[in-house]
Amino acid sequence: MNTGTLVTAIAVFLLAGGLFFLGVRQLLERGYLFNNAWIYATKKERESMNKKPYYRQSGVVFCLLGLLFTVIGFYAILRDGRLLWLEAALAVGAVVYAVVSSIRIENRKAKNTDSSRRAK
């Protein structure tokens, strides 16, 4: 292993550590909410928004990305082709989770809105 590979692996592992840190902070509902629903919401929407599912979604995605970059770091060191399959599965899994959880959050929000309208 040459110096360039080692530097690359260290940089990737540091990035993975940062992603895990952000993921845990999001799961603990601490800090800025890194979620498009929150970022693009108006001030009025933010006041009435239930942030818990968005924190959870962001936390899980950041942890999956941290795991992905950990595997990328190991691939940089080991050069084992089987790790590429794991990288692909983690990348696809993160995207699928983000899409499916967004749909579920929106469905729950619509269901809660409908039930609150019926109660009135």
XYZ file of C-alpha atoms in Angstrom:
120
model
C 0.000 0.000 0.000
C 1.449 3.341 -1.012
C 1.174 6.704 0.733
C -1.562 8.002 -1.575
C -3.794 5.048 -0.807
C -3.207 5.460 2.913
C -4.026 9.181 2.791
C -7.166 8.448 0.775
C -8.276 5.760 3.220
C -7.689 8.053 6.214
C -9.661 10.861 4.548
C -12.539 8.490 3.754
C -12.578 7.105 7.318
C -12.633 10.675 8.693
C -15.563 11.474 6.421
C -17.323 8.306 7.615
C -16.732 9.361 11.222
C -18.233 12.781 10.500
C -21.275 11.177 8.902
C -21.746 8.850 11.887
C -21.451 11.858 14.218
C -24.125 13.751 12.267
C -26.303 10.646 12.125
C -26.214 10.118 15.874
C -26.896 13.822 16.496
C -29.907 13.662 14.176
C -31.215 10.499 15.874
C -30.903 12.292 19.231
C -32.824 15.233 17.694
C -29.963 17.616 18.385
C -28.645 20.395 16.196
C -29.746 21.649 12.821
C -32.235 19.435 11.008
C -30.561 18.376 7.752
C -33.715 17.505 5.838
C -35.176 19.062 2.705
C -38.655 19.170 4.224
C -37.295 21.424 6.970
C -34.860 23.414 4.838
C -37.474 24.362 2.217
C -40.361 24.878 4.634
C -41.604 28.383 5.319
C -41.308 29.850 8.778
C -45.012 29.218 9.385
C -44.718 25.574 8.254
C -41.692 25.057 10.499
C -43.630 26.216 13.553
C -46.344 23.592 13.079
C -44.096 20.818 11.746
C -43.503 17.603 13.699
C -39.717 17.340 13.352
C -39.313 13.902 14.920
C -39.807 11.771 11.758
C -37.529 14.077 9.765
C -34.770 13.861 12.388
C -35.098 10.070 12.340
C -34.996 9.919 8.548
C -31.921 12.138 8.381
C -30.201 10.196 11.159
C -30.721 6.834 9.485
C -29.536 8.154 6.110
C -26.411 9.731 7.640
C -25.615 6.468 9.455
C -26.082 4.480 6.244
C -23.769 6.908 4.443
C -21.244 6.587 7.266
C -21.354 2.830 6.850
C -20.983 3.232 3.075
C -17.878 5.404 3.456
C -16.430 2.957 5.991
C -16.748 0.194 3.397
C -15.205 2.492 0.770
C -12.265 3.063 3.131
C -11.799 -0.677 3.578
C -11.972 -1.124 -0.191
C -9.234 1.491 -0.624
C -7.015 -0.540 1.691
C -7.935 -4.131 0.785
C -8.906 -3.848 -2.910
C -11.343 -6.726 -2.502
C -13.911 -6.673 -5.309
C -16.611 -8.160 -3.080
C -16.688 -4.894 -1.149
C -17.943 -3.149 -4.292
C -21.149 -5.188 -4.052
C -21.589 -4.100 -0.449
C -20.956 -0.475 -1.443
C -23.586 -0.694 -4.171
C -26.095 -2.331 -1.812
C -25.552 0.353 0.845
C -25.874 3.176 -1.696
C -29.074 1.748 -3.148
C -30.379 1.016 0.344
C -29.810 4.613 1.463
C -31.642 6.001 -1.565
C -34.522 3.531 -1.267
C -34.856 4.221 2.460
C -34.909 7.986 1.864
C -37.618 7.724 -0.798
C -39.793 5.196 1.032
C -39.560 7.016 4.361
C -40.434 10.327 2.670
C -43.544 8.733 1.181
C -44.501 7.225 4.547
C -44.023 10.555 6.341
C -46.201 12.337 3.795
C -48.879 9.621 3.997
C -48.977 9.872 7.792
C -49.145 13.639 7.576
C -52.064 13.439 5.121
C -53.795 10.821 7.268
C -53.452 12.987 10.379
C -54.754 16.003 8.484
C -57.787 14.050 7.240
C -58.598 12.682 10.683
C -58.292 16.122 12.283
C -60.654 17.585 9.649
C -63.225 14.854 10.333
C -63.076 15.518 14.057
C -64.103 19.140 13.546
